[in-house]
Each structure stands twice: as C-alpha cells, then as structure tokens.
Amino acid sequence: MSSVSNSPHSLFSNYARFDLSFTHGQGCFVYDKDGKSYLDFVSGIAVNALGHSHPALVKAICEQAQEMLHCSNLYRIPLQESLADRLVSLSGLDAALFCNSGAEVNEAAIKLVRKYFFDQDSTRRTIITAEKSFHGRTLATLTATGQDKVKHGFAPLPKGFNHVTLNDLSALEAAIDSDTAAIMLEPLQAEGGVHECTADYLVAVRALCDKHGLLLIFDEIQTGIARCGEWFAYEIYDVKPDILTLAKGLGGGVPIGALLASTDVAKSFNAGTHGSTFGGNPLSCRAALTVLDTIVNENILANVQERSEQLKAGLLVLQNKYTCITQVRGLGLLIGCALNRPTLDIIYPCQAAGLLLVGAGANVLRFLPPLIVSAAEIEQGLAILDNVLGELD
Ligand SMILES: *Cc1c(COP(=O)(O)O)cnc(C)c1O
C-alpha cells in the first residue's frame, strides 16, 4: 500500500505526495514501472480532459513543436486569435486573454476588476467571494480563497476581499457596500468539497450585480470546458458572468488559462496594462484548439452527461449499501461523495486495487474521470470502490 512520502530529496516539501509514480498513461489508465495499471479518476485534478496520450492531442502537439513552440506577444499569433474566437463564440463573452495557470488567470481577473472601476473614476474595489471557495495560491488569489488554511503564515495579505456563506442571499446582500466591485464564485465549488450553488442563488446574484453595477466573475477553472456536461457550468443555470476564468482542462495537459470578459470590461486592459511572456503561446493554443475540436468531434458533452448519470446512480447504490457514504453530489464528471470518515481510508486501498481518487474539502471523495471515460470504465471504478468499501465496513 502506498503512503505519503517523506523521503528526503532535492524538492521542496510543499506537497504531501503519495509514494506512487507513473511511467505513462493511455486513455483513462496510467501505468507504473512494474506495469501495474490504475484507472485514473483524478485526471491530474481535472486537467487530462481527453485522458492520457489522446492521438489527436499528441499529433497536434508534435506537429506544432515542429512548426513553432513559442512566439512573443510582441507579434500577432494566429493560433491565439483562433482560440479566442472559439472561446468567445462558446461563452457568449466578447474577448479573451491567455495566461498559464488558474491562479494566474484569476489574478488577472482581480486586476481587471480594479482597473475597470478605476477607469470609471469609481472607488469600488472590493471583491466578495464565498466561504470554502478556492481561487489559487498567489497572494491575491489565496486572499480571495474562502479558506483560512491557505492563508496561514502569508500575511500581510492584499486588501479588498470579503467572504460570505454560499447560497445565503441575505448574507450577500448585507455584505454589499459602496466599496463592493465584484462577486466571484465557482458555480460548483470543487476543491472546497463539491458544493453546488443553487440555481435560485445564482439567478439572484446576477440580479444583485445588475442592480448595484457590480461585475460577476465565474471561476470555472475546474468546472469549465465540458467538465460539468456543458461547455461551462453556468449554462446549466442560464446565468452569464461578466468575467469568466478557465484553465485546468482547457489544454488537456498543456498549461494554459483563459480570461474572458465582455467588451466593456475587457477594454480596461489597454496596451501595457497586463501581460504574460508565455501566455497564449502557439503550443498551448494549438493544444487547446485540439481539445475543443475533440470535444465536438467525439460528442464528449453527451458522454459526460451519460457517464455522470451512470456514476451518480452507481454511487447512490453504494450509499445505500455502506453507511460511510453520507451524500452523493456534483455535476457532470465532477462528483463528490461525502463520507463520515477520512477520505484517505478509501483513497489508499483504492490505489492498491488500481483506482486513483482524490479528496476535496473535509471528508469528501472526489471523482474526476477523463471526459472520454467509457461506460465499462465507470463500472470498473465502481466495482473497485464497492470491494474496498466492503472490506472496510
Ligand atoms: C485549480 C483551481 C484554481 C487554481 O489553478 P492553478 O492552475 O492551480 O493555479 C483556481 N480556481 C479553481 C476553481 C480551481 O479548481
């Protein structure tokens, strides 16, 4: 059985890593050096949207490497323009800017909010976010994050953030004052424990933003790009943000983040106000375009919806069978199983039995299979989990 590795080596010890490593992956499986296979229901935390070594993505990356890996934003980058066009037409927003990671794109969103109100000669600067949210690890994004554990030891923190309880509209209304500039939410909180915003809440939040002239930011870094069964989770609620952030699954494993905004907001980043050396380079844009094409070509939205129903139904069967599962929740292929015991009690034996899972928040087991997962693979994952739970109870 694997354990958390404490062996001394030349890396920082900021990750509590499992003592497992993989030589390669194929589809929904990864393999270790002994040839043992693991069904990967983590997907690099919602990154490997097309699974491992998807032929279309491998081909695109290899071809692009032969043409051009990197080109500075000093010049026009046609692949970046194409990707922006695609994301704009999918999202209904007007303009895109590219970064390299989730935190970097949320950091850009925070800067954009401040600059937008500055440009209007308004003093509004504060961003309200939700308790248990997760927005990243840079100083501003960890301050935006509604969890104390990510902030501990990092003071002084930037000013301008408040947190409210999710799905409590009166708490949000009470928190809005003359300094409030924006509300930033994950439509489905992922890292914080797989907590959904209710539809009524999101509709009311949009109305509050309109009433007070605030910007609505959706952090869809984990929920976006088909993860929840639509291109973006907000489509499920029919509530459109003014600013949208994407990363994780967008490049299928190649680092890329995207900031999308309405024209009115985007124009505040005029020339010289923001930038990123690597942001939107040809390799990452080619990868992202291939991910988007493959989602269409392989009818992946429908697959996510069908596999989601199957996975949830299977987990509900296990909930009826085993007392340690207290709730099954989530959207698409971002599903959480709340437990009445530590997630590691399940994660370790699942690893030993060839199934990779990850926790979320306190005592929530998270299922993030690749979006290409088959019905047979979902059954296989459920069967492994059934065996593991059977041994525990
Ligand atoms: C992962 C995540 C981030 C941070 O992304 P990084 O690429 O790790 O910086 C921000 N917001 C949400 C919702 C995430 O899931």
Coordinates of C-alpha atoms and ligand atoms in Angstrom, one line a residue, residues 45 100-104 106 134-137 186 190-191 219-222 247-248, ligand 1:
I45 CA -7.1 17.2 -11.0
N100 CA -0.5 29.8 -18.0
S101 CA -2.4 28.6 -14.9
G102 CA -5.6 29.0 -12.9
A103 CA -4.1 31.3 -10.3
E104 CA -2.6 33.5 -12.9
N106 CA -7.8 34.7 -11.5
F134 CA -10.7 28.0 -3.9
H135 CA -9.2 30.6 -6.3
G136 CA -5.5 29.9 -6.3
R137 CA -2.2 30.2 -4.4
E186 CA -17.3 28.9 -8.6
A190 CA -14.6 21.9 -6.3
E191 CA -11.6 21.9 -4.0
D219 CA -14.2 30.9 -11.7
E220 CA -14.7 27.9 -14.0
I221 CA -11.1 26.8 -13.8
Q222 CA -12.2 23.3 -12.7
A247 CA -7.6 26.7 -17.1
K248 CA -7.3 23.1 -15.9
Ligands
LIG1 C1 -7.3 24.6 -9.5 C2 -8.1 25.8 -9.3 C3 -7.5 27.1 -9.3 C4 -6.0 27.3 -9.3 O1 -5.5 26.8 -10.5 P1 -3.8 26.6 -10.6 O2 -3.6 26.3 -12.1 O3 -3.5 25.5 -9.7 O4 -3.2 27.9 -10.2 C5 -8.3 28.2 -9.2 N1 -9.7 28.1 -9.1 C6 -10.3 26.8 -9.1 C7 -11.8 26.8 -9.1 C8 -9.5 25.7 -9.3 O5 -10.1 24.5 -9.3

